[in-house]
Each structure stands twice: as structure tokens, then as C-alpha cells.
Amino acid sequence: MKLFVYHTPELTPKDKVPECAIAVDVLRATTTMATVLASGGEAVQVFSDLDKLMQESESWPAEKRLRVGERGGAKVPGFDLGNSPLDCTPERVQGRRLFISTTNGTRALERVQDAKVVLTAAFVNRSAVVQYLLEQQPETVWIVGSGWEGSFSLEDTACAGAIAQSVKAQTNLSLDELAGNDELISAIALYVQWQDNLLELLHHASHGKRLLRLNCLEDLKYCAQTDILNVLPMQQEPGVLKKVP
Ligand code: MLT
């Protein structure tokens, strides 16, 4: 198994696809997706375009859907929710499909949606994703950070490092055997430096600061937790993710 890290969708190769792609948006889209599916949501369907989301979700019964729209960290007017994982309680999401569009996370997923297997990861469900990799041993794995509008995000690369570090610790593979690119090695170094202070890392991150300005400290605390949800979100058809039993 070779792991590759790409810091943003823009840095991800366009001329090939891996056997397995993992989209990461710790703050907050992939944390929200893991939470929704762990709380009994039927599926998560992602859109980069807000109007298309509204149009497609219209054909879904109102009591069976939730519309999530986020831009710049804030809820989009007219949507049910604004991408806080803390809003995704079992009472609210049970049996419903989440139609979601966010600034960067949904773009990252669209970028890798042609891979044979597409997963989403955040710190909260890191161990479920690692377990899948250890069991299935895909030959090539791309871990793709969402970044922020084309720029590097500390938290996504740290989460990529958390996945890689855990795979390395549970196999006999050396760093050179595991690493598909230099970014993988720097991601592990970033994670190892901050693994005991992930909340502090999120406070240093530019999108963490943006969310703090929007009074989302509780979201940061939740997103900084590691391995709290045993849920593996996997793409079933382009743009639609479900929990794998
Ligand atoms: C994104 O896609 O950029 C985010 O998930 C932003 C957020 O809701 O914090």
C-alpha cells in the first residue's frame, strides 16, 4: 500500500485516479458527514452548487431531507443547517438524507469522485478509515485535504498525517515503503508534533480562527477529538455517501 497526501483539491493530479481516495475537511464538512451517518442519517449527498442542491432535494419528501448550506463558515439563508456537526443530533437526522454544500469540503469530494473507492475522514472517525485500509490493503491511496479556497489547511494535513501514522504503527511498513510522496512524510511530522494538542492546533489554523470569530468554539472542541465515531462514510454513487456496516 502506498499513501499519497495532497494538501488541496487543486494540487491533486488530474490525469489518473487512485484505488482509494479519502477526502478530508476536519473543519467541518467531513466531521459533519461522519456525525450525521453515525447519528442515523440515511445518506449524505454533496453538491458544489447551492441552486443545484435546492433543485435536486426538492424531489425528496420534506420530512426525509435536511439541507445544509455553508459559505465562509456561516449558514446560507434559506437552508436548514449551516454545517455545524453539533446540530446533527440523532433526533434531527435519523432516517433523513443530508443535502450539503460547503465552501471547500464538497469540492474536494467532487475532485476525487471517480476513484474506485471514495471515503471521507476527519479526526473523529480516523480509526474506522484506518481499519478499512488495513483490511482492504488498497494499492494506492490518496488523502486529499480540502484546504481553504485553494490554500493549505493545517488541520486537513494533520488529519492526513494521523491516518498515515496509524497505518504505519499497525503495519511493518517503513516510512519509505508507505510514502508515495514527500507530503505524506510532512503530514506525519505535523501530526506527531500536535497529536496531544489538536485543539490548540485548530486555534492556530486560519479557518479555526474564522470559526472562532463566528462563535464556534464548541465546534472546534468537537472536531479536535480523535477516534470517537466508529463510522466509515463511503461513496455509493457519485456524490452520495452512506455508512458502511
Ligand atoms: C468547508 O467546506 O470549507 C467547510 O466545511 C467550512 C465550514 O463549515 O467550517
PDB file of C-alpha atoms in Angstrom, residues 6-10 22-30 102-109 121 143-153 155-157:
ATOM      1  CA  TYR A   6      -2.432  16.195  -1.460  1.00  0.00           C
ATOM      2  CA  HIS A   7      -2.948  19.360   0.563  1.00  0.00           C
ATOM      3  CA  THR A   8      -5.744  20.746  -1.600  1.00  0.00           C
ATOM      4  CA  PRO A   9      -8.056  19.605  -4.424  1.00  0.00           C
ATOM      5  CA  GLU A  10      -6.090  21.894  -6.772  1.00  0.00           C
ATOM      6  CA  ILE A  22     -10.048   9.830   1.139  1.00  0.00           C
ATOM      7  CA  ALA A  23     -11.435  13.384   1.297  1.00  0.00           C
ATOM      8  CA  VAL A  24     -10.647  15.317   4.479  1.00  0.00           C
ATOM      9  CA  ASP A  25     -12.250  18.522   5.773  1.00  0.00           C
ATOM     10  CA  VAL A  26     -11.763  18.497   9.537  1.00  0.00           C
ATOM     11  CA  LEU A  27     -13.312  21.999   9.873  1.00  0.00           C
ATOM     12  CA  ARG A  28     -16.005  20.960   9.329  1.00  0.00           C
ATOM     13  CA  ALA A  29     -17.607  19.122   6.395  1.00  0.00           C
ATOM     14  CA  THR A  30     -16.180  15.618   6.841  1.00  0.00           C
ATOM     15  CA  THR A 102     -19.874  23.802   1.722  1.00  0.00           C
ATOM     16  CA  THR A 103     -17.106  26.179   0.661  1.00  0.00           C
ATOM     17  CA  ASN A 104     -14.317  23.623   0.203  1.00  0.00           C
ATOM     18  CA  GLY A 105     -15.187  20.138   1.511  1.00  0.00           C
ATOM     19  CA  THR A 106     -17.729  19.294  -1.134  1.00  0.00           C
ATOM     20  CA  ARG A 107     -15.290  20.461  -3.862  1.00  0.00           C
ATOM     21  CA  ALA A 108     -12.630  18.054  -2.542  1.00  0.00           C
ATOM     22  CA  LEU A 109     -15.089  15.182  -2.755  1.00  0.00           C
ATOM     23  CA  ALA A 121     -12.240  11.153   7.069  1.00  0.00           C
ATOM     24  CA  ILE A 143      -5.627  11.513   1.104  1.00  0.00           C
ATOM     25  CA  VAL A 144      -6.931  14.841  -0.160  1.00  0.00           C
ATOM     26  CA  GLY A 145      -7.243  17.891   2.082  1.00  0.00           C
ATOM     27  CA  SER A 146      -9.950  20.440   1.319  1.00  0.00           C
ATOM     28  CA  GLY A 147      -7.827  23.463   2.239  1.00  0.00           C
ATOM     29  CA  TRP A 148      -9.419  26.889   2.025  1.00  0.00           C
ATOM     30  CA  GLU A 149     -10.161  28.269  -1.444  1.00  0.00           C
ATOM     31  CA  GLY A 150      -7.031  26.687  -2.904  1.00  0.00           C
ATOM     32  CA  SER A 151      -4.708  27.239   0.085  1.00  0.00           C
ATOM     33  CA  PHE A 152      -3.202  24.760   2.521  1.00  0.00           C
ATOM     34  CA  SER A 153      -5.096  23.989   5.757  1.00  0.00           C
ATOM     35  CA  GLU A 155      -5.982  20.732  10.158  1.00  0.00           C
ATOM     36  CA  ASP A 156      -6.586  18.681   6.986  1.00  0.00           C
ATOM     37  CA  THR A 157      -2.910  17.823   6.523  1.00  0.00           C
TER      38      THR A 157
END
